[in-house]
mmCIF file of N, CA and C in Angstrom:
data_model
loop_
_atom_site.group_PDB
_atom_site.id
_atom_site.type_symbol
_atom_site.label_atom_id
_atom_site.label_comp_id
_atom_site.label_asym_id
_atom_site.label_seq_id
_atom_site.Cartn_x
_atom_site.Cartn_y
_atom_site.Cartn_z
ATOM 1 N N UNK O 1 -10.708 -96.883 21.429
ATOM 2 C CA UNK O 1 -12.006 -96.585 20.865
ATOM 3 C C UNK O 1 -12.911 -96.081 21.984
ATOM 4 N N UNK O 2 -13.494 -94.870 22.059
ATOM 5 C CA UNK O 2 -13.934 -94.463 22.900
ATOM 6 C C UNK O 2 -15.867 -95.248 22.592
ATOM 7 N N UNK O 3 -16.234 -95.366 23.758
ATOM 8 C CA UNK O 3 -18.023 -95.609 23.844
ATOM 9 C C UNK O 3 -18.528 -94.913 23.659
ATOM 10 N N UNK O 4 -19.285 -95.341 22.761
ATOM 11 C CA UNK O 4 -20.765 -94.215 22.391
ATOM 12 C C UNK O 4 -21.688 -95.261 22.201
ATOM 13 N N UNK O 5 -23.132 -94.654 22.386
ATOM 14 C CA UNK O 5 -24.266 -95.642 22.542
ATOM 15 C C UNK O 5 -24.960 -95.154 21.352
ATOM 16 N N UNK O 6 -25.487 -96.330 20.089
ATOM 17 C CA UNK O 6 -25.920 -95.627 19.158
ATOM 18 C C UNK O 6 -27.492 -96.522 19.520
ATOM 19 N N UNK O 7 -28.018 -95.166 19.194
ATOM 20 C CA UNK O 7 -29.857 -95.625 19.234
ATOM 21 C C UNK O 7 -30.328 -95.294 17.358
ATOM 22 N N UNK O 8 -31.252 -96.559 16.973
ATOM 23 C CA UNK O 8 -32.056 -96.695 16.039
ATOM 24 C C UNK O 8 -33.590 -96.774 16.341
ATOM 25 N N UNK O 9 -34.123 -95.819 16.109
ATOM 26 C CA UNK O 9 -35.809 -96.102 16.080
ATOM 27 C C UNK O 9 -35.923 -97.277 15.528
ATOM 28 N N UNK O 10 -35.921 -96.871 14.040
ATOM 29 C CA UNK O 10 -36.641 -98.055 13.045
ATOM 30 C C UNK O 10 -35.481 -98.775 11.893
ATOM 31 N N UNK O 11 -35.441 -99.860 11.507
ATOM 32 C CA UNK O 11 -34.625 -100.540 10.516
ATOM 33 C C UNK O 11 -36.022 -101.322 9.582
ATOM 34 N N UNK O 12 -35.476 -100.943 8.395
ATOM 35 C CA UNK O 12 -36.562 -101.744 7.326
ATOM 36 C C UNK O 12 -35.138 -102.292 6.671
ATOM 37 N N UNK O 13 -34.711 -103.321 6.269
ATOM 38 C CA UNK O 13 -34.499 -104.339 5.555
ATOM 39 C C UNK O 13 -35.144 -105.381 4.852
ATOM 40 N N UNK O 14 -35.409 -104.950 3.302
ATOM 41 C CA UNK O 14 -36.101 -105.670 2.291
ATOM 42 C C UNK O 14 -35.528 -107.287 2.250
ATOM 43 N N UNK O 15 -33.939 -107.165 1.871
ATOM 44 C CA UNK O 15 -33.742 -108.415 1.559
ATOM 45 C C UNK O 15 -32.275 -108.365 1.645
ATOM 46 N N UNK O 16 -31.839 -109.887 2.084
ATOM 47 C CA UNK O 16 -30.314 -110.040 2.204
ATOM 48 C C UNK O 16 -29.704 -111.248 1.371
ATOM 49 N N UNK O 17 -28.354 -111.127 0.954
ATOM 50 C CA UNK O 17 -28.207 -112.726 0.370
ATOM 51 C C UNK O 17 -26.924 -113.237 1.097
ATOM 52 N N UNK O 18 -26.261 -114.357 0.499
ATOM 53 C CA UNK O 18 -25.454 -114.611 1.321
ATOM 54 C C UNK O 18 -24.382 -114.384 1.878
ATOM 55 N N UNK O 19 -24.025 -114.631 3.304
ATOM 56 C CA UNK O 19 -23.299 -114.559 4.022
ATOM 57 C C UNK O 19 -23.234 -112.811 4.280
ATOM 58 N N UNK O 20 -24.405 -112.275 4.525
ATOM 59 C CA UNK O 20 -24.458 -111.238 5.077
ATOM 60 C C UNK O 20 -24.619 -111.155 6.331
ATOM 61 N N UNK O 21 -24.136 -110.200 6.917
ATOM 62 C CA UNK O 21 -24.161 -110.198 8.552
ATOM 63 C C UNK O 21 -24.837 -108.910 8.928
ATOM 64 N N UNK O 22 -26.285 -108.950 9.830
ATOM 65 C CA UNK O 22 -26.866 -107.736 10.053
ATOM 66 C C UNK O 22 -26.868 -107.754 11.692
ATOM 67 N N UNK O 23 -26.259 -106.437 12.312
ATOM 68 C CA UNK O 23 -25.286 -106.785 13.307
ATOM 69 C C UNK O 23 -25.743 -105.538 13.935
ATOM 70 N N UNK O 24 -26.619 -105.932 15.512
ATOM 71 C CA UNK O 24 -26.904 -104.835 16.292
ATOM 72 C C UNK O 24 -26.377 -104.869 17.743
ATOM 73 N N UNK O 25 -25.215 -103.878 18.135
ATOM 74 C CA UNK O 25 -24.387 -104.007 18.807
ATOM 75 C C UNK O 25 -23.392 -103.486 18.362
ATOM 76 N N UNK O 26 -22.200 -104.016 19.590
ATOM 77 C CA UNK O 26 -20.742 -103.811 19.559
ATOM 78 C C UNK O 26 -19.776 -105.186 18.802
ATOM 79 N N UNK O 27 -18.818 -104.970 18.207
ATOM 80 C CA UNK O 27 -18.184 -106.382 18.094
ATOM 81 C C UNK O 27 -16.394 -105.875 18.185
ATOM 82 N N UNK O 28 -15.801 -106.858 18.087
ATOM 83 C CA UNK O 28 -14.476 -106.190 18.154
ATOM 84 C C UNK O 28 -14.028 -107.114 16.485
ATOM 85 N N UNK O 29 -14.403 -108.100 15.620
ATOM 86 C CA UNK O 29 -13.734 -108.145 14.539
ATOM 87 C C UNK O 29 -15.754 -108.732 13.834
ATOM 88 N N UNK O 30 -15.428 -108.971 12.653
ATOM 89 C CA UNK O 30 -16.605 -109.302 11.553
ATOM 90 C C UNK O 30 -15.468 -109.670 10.553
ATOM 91 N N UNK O 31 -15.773 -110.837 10.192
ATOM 92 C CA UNK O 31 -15.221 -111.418 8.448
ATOM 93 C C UNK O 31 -16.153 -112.521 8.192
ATOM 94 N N UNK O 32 -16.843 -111.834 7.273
ATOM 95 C CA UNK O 32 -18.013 -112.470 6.609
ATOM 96 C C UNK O 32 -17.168 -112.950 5.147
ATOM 97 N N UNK O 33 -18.004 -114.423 4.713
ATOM 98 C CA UNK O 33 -17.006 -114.973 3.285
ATOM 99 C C UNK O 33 -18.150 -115.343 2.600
ATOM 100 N N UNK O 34 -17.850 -115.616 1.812
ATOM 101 C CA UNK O 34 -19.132 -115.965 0.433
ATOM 102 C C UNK O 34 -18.223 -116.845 -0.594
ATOM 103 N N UNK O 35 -18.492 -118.008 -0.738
ATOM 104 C CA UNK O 35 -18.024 -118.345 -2.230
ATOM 105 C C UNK O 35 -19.136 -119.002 -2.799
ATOM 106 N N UNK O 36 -19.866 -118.865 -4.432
ATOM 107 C CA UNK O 36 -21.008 -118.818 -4.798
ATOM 108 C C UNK O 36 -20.499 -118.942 -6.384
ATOM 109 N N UNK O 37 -20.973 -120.547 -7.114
ATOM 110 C CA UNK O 37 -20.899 -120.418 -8.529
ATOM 111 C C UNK O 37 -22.575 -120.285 -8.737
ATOM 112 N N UNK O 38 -22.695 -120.034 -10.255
ATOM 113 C CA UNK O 38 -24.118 -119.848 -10.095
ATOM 114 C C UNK O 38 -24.311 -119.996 -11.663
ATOM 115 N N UNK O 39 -25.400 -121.156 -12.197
ATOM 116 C CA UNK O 39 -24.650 -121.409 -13.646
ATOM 117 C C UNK O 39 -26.345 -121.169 -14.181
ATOM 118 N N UNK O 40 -26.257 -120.679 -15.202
ATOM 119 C CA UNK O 40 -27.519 -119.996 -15.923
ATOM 120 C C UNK O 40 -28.116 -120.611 -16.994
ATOM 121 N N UNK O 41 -28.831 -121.326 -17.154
ATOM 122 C CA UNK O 41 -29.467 -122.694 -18.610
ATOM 123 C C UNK O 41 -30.390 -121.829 -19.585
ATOM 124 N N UNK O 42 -29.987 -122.056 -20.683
ATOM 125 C CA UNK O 42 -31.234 -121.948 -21.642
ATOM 126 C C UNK O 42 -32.784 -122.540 -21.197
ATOM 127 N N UNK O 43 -32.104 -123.117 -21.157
ATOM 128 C CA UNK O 43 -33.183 -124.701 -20.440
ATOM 129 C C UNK O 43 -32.839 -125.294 -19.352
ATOM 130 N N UNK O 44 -33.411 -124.610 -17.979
ATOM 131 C CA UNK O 44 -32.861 -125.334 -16.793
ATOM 132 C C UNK O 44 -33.053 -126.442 -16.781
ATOM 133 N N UNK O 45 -32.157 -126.926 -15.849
ATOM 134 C CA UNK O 45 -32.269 -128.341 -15.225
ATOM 135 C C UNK O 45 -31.488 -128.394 -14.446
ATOM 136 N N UNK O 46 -31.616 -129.185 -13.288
ATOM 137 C CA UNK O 46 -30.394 -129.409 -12.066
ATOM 138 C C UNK O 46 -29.268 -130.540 -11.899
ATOM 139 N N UNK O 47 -28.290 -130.817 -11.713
ATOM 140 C CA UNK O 47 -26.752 -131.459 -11.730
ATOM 141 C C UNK O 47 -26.519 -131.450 -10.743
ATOM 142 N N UNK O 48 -26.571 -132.293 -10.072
ATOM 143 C CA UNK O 48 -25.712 -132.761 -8.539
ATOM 144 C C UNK O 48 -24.359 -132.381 -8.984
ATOM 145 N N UNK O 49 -23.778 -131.984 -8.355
ATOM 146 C CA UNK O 49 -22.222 -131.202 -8.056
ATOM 147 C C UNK O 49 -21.976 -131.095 -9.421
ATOM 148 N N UNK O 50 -22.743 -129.872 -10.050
ATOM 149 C CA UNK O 50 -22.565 -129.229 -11.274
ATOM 150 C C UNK O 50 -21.416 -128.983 -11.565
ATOM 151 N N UNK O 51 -20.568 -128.332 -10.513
ATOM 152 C CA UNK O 51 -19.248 -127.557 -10.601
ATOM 153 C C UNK O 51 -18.384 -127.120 -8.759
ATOM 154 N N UNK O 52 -17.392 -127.423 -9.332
ATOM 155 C CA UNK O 52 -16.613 -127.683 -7.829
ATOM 156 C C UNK O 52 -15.621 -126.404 -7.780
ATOM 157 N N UNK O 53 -15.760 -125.667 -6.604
ATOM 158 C CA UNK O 53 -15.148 -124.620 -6.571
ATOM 159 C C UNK O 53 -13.547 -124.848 -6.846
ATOM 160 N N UNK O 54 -13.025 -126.195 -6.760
ATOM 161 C CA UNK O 54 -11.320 -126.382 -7.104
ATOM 162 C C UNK O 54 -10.872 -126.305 -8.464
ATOM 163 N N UNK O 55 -12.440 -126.161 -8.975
ATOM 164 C CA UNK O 55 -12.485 -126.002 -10.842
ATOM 165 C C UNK O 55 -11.790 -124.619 -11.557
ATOM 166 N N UNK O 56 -11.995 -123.663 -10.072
ATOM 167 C CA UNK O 56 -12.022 -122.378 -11.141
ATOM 168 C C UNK O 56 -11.163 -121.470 -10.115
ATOM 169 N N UNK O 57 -9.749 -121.331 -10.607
ATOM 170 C CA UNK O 57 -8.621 -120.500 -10.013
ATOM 171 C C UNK O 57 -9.195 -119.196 -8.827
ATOM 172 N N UNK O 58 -10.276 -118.568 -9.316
ATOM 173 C CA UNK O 58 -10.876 -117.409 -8.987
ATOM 174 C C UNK O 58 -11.227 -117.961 -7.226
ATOM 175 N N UNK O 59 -11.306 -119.136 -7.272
ATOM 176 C CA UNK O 59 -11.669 -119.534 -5.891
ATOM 177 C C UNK O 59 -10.504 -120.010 -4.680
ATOM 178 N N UNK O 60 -9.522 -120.195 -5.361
ATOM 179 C CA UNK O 60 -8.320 -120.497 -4.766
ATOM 180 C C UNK O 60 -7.230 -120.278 -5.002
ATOM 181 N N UNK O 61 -6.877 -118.904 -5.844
ATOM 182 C CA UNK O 61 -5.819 -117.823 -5.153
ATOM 183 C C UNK O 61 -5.985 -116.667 -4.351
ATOM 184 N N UNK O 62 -4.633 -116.880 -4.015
ATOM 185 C CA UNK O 62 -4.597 -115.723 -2.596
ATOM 186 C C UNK O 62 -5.135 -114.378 -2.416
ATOM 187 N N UNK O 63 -6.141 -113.709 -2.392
ATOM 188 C CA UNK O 63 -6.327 -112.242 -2.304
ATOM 189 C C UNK O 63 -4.671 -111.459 -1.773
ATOM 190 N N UNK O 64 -4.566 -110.503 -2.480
ATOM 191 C CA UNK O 64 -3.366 -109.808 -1.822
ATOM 192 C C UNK O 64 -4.398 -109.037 -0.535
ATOM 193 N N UNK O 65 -2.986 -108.836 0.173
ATOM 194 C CA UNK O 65 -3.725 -107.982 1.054
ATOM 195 C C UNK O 65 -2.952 -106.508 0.627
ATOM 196 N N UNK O 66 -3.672 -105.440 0.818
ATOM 197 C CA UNK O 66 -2.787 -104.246 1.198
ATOM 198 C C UNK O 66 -1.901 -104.188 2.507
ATOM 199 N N UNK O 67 -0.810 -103.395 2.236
ATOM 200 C CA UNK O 67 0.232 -103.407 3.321
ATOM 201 C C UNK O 67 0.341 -101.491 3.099
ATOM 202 N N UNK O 68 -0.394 -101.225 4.467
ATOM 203 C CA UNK O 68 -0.479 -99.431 5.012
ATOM 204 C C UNK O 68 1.097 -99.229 5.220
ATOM 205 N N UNK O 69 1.391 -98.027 4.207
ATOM 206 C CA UNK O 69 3.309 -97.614 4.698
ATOM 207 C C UNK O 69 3.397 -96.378 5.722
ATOM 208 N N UNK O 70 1.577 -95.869 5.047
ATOM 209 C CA UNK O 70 1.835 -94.353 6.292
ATOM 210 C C UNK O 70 1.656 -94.777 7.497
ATOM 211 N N UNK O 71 1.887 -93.482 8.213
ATOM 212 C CA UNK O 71 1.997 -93.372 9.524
ATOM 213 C C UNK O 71 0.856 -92.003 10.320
ATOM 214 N N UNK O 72 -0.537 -92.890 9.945
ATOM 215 C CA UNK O 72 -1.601 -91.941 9.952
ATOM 216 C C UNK O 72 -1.604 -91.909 11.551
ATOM 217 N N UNK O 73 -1.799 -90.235 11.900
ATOM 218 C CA UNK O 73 -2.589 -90.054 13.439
ATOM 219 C C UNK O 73 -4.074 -89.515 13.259
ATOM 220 N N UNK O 74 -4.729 -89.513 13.711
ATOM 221 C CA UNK O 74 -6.303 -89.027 13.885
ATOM 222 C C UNK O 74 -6.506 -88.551 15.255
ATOM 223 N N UNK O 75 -7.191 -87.390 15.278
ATOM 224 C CA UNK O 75 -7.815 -87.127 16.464
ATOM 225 C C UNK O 75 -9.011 -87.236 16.164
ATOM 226 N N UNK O 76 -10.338 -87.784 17.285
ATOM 227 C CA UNK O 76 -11.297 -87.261 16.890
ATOM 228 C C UNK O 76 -12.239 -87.166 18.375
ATOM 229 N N UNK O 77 -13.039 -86.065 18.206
ATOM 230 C CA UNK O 77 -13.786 -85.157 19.418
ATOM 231 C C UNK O 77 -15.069 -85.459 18.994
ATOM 232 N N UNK O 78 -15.737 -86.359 19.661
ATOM 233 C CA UNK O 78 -17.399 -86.488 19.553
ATOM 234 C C UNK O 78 -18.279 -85.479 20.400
ATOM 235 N N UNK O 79 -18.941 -84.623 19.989
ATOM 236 C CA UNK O 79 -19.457 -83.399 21.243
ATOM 237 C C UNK O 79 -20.519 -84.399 21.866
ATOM 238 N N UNK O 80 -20.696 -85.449 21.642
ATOM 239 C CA UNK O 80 -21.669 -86.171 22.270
ATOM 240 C C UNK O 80 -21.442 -87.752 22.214
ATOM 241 N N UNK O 81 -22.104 -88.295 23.296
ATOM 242 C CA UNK O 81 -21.406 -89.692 23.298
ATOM 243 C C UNK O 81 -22.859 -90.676 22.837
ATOM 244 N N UNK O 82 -23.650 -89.993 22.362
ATOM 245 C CA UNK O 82 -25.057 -90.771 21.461
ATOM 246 C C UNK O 82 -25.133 -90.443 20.198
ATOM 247 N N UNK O 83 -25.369 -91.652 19.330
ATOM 248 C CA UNK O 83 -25.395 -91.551 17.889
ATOM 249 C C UNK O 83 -26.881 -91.792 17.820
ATOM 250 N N UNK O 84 -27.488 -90.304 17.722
ATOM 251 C CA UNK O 84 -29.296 -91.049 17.554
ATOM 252 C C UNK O 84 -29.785 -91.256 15.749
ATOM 253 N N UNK O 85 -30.473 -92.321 15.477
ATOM 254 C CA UNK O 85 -30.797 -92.112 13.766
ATOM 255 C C UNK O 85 -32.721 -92.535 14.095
ATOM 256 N N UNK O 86 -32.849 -91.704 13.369
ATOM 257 C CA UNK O 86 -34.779 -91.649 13.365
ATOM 258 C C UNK O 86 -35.292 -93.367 12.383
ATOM 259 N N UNK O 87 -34.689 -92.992 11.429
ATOM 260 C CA UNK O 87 -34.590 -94.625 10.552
ATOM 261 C C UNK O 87 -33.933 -94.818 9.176
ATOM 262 N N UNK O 88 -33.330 -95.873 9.093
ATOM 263 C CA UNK O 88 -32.388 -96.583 8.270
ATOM 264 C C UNK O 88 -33.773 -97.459 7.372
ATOM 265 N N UNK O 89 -32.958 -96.901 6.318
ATOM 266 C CA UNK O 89 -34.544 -97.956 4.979
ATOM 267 C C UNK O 89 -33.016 -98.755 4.064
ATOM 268 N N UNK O 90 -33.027 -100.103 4.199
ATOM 269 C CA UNK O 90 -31.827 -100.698 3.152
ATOM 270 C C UNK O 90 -32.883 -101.688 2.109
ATOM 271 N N UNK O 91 -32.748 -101.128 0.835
ATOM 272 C CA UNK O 91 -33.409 -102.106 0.172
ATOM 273 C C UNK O 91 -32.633 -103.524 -0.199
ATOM 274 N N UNK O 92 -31.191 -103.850 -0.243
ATOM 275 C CA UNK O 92 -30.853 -105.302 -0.322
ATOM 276 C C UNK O 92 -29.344 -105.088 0.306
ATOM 277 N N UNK O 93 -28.867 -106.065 0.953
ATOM 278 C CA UNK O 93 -27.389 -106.092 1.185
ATOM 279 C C UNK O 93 -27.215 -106.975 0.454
ATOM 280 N N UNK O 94 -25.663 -106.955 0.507
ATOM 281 C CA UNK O 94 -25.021 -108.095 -0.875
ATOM 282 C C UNK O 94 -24.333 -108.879 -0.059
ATOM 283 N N UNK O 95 -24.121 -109.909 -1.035
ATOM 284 C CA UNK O 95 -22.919 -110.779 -0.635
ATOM 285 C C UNK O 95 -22.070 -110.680 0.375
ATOM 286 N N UNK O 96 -21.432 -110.774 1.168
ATOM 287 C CA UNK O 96 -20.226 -110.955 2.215
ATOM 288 C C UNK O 96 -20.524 -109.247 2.877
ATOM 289 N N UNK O 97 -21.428 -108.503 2.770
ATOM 290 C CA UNK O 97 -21.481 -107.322 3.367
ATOM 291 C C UNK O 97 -21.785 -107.434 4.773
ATOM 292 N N UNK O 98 -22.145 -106.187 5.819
ATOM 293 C CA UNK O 98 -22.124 -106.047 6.927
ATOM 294 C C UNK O 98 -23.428 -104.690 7.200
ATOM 295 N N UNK O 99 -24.045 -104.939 7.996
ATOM 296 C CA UNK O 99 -24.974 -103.285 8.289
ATOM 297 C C UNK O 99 -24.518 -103.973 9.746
ATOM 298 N N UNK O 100 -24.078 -102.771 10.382
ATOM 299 C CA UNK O 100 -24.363 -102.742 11.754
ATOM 300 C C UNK O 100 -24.608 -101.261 12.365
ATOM 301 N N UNK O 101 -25.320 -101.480 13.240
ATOM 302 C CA UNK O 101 -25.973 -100.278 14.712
ATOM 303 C C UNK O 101 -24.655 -100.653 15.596
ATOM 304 N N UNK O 102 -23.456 -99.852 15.711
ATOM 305 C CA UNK O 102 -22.723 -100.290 16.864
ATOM 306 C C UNK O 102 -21.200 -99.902 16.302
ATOM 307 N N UNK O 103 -19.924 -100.305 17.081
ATOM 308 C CA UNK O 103 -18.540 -99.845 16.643
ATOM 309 C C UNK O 103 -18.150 -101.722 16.323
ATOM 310 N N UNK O 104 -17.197 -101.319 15.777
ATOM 311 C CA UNK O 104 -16.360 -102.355 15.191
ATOM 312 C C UNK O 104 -14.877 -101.909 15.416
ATOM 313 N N UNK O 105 -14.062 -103.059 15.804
ATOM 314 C CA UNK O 105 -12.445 -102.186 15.512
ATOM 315 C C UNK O 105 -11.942 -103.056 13.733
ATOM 316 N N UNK O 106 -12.368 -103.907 13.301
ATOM 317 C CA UNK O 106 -11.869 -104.634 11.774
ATOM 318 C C UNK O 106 -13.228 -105.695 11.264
ATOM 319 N N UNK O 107 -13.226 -105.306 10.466
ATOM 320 C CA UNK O 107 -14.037 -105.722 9.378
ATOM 321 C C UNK O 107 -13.461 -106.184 7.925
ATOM 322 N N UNK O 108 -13.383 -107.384 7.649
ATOM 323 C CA UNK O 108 -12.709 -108.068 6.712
ATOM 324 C C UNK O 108 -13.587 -108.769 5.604
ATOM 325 N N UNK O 109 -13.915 -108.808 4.385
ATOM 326 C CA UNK O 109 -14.708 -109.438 3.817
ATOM 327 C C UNK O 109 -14.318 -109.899 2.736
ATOM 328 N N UNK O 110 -14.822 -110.893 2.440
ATOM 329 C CA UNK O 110 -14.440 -111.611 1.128
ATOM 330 C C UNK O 110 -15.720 -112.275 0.807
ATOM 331 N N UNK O 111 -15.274 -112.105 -1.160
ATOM 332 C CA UNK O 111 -16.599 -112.851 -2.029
ATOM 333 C C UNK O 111 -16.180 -113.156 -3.474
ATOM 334 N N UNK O 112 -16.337 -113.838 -3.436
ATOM 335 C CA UNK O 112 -15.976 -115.024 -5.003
ATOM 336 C C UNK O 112 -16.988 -115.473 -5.444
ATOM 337 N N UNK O 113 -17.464 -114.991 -6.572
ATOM 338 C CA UNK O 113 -17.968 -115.485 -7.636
ATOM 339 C C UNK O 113 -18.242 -115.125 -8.755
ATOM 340 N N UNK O 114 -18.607 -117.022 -9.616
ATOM 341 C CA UNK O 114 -18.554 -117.029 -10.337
ATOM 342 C C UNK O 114 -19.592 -117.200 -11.268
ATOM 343 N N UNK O 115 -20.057 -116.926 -12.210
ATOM 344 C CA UNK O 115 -21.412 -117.061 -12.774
ATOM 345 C C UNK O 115 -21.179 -117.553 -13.988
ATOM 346 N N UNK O 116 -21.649 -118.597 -14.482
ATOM 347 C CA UNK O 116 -21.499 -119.039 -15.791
ATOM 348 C C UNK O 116 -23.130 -119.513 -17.032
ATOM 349 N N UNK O 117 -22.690 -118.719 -17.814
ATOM 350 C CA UNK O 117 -24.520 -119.160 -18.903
ATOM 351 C C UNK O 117 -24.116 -120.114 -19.765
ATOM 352 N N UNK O 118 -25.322 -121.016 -19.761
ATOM 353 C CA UNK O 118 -25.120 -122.016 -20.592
ATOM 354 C C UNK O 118 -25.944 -121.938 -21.931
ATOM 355 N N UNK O 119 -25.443 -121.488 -23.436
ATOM 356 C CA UNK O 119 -26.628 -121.629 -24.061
ATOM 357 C C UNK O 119 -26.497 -122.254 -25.185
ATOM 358 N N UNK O 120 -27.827 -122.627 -26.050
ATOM 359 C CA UNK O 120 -27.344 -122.976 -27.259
ATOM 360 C C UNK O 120 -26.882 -122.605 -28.362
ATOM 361 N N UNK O 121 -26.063 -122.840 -28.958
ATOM 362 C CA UNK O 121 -24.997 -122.757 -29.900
ATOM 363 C C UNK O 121 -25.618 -122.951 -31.240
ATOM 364 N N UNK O 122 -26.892 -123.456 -31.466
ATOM 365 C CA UNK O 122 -27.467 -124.248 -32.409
ATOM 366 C C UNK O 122 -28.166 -122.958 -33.255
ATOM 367 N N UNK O 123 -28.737 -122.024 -32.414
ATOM 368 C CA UNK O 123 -29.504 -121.042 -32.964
ATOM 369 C C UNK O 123 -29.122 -120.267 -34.194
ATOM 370 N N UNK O 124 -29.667 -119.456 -35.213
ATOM 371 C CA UNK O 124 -29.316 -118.588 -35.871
ATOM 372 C C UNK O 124 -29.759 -117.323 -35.512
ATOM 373 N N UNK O 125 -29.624 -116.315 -35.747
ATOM 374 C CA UNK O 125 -29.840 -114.790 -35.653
ATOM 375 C C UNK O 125 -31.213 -114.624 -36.210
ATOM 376 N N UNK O 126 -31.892 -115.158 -36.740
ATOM 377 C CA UNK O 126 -33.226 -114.769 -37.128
ATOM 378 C C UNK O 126 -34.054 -115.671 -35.833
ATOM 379 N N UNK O 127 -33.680 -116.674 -35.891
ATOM 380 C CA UNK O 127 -34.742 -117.709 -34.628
ATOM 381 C C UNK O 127 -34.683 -117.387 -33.150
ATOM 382 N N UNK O 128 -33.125 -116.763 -32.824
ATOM 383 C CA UNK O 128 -32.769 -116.062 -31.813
ATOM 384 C C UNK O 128 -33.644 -115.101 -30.960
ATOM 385 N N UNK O 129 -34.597 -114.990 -30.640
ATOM 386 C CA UNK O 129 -35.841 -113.852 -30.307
ATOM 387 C C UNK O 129 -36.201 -114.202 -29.010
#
């Protein structure tokens, strides 16, 4: 990986959620994880250990990974060894994402979730509003 020095004037970042990584510099790996249930009430109210991530398969099977068969070469010629940017505007990063000013050689991410609504059952289609 050849060096290059990247310059940012300005970064506006509105808002981030979890397990986002906002990353100014060089790194040689990033694996950001997220696991997040998130349960939705007609009528809130709060439950000490509402729900346990060993509840719901989605949280504990294996991601496959991809397995690369080609046999890619790349050249690549930078006519300059500065990456200048005037300014970066991000209105939200997500979940297990990454912004970085800088090189990376692997970046790995993972995010699970699950969202569940709770409502009542009791209603009819006219009261429903």
């Amino acid at each position: 990986m050849n060096a290059r020095v990247s310059v940012v004037k300005n970064i506006k970042i509105l808002d981030t959620s979890a397990s986002t990584i906002v990353h100014i510099g060089d790194a040689v790996k990033v694996k950001p994880r997220a696991k997040v249930i998130e349960v939705e009430r007609e009528v809130p109210s709060f439950i000490e250990k509402d729900a346990n991530f060993s509840d719901y398969a989605a949280f504990t099977i294996p991601i496959p990974q991809p397995t690369i068969q080609e046999d890619v070469q790349m050249t690549v010629k930078n006519k300059s060894s500065w990456i200048k940017v005037n300014q970066v505007n991000i209105r939200d990063i997500s979940v297990s994402s990454v912004f970085q000013v800088g090189s990376n050689k692997s970046i790995d991410t993972e995010s699970r979730y699950k969202h569940i609504r709770q409502v009542s059952h009791n209603k009819t289609p006219e009261t429903n509003r």
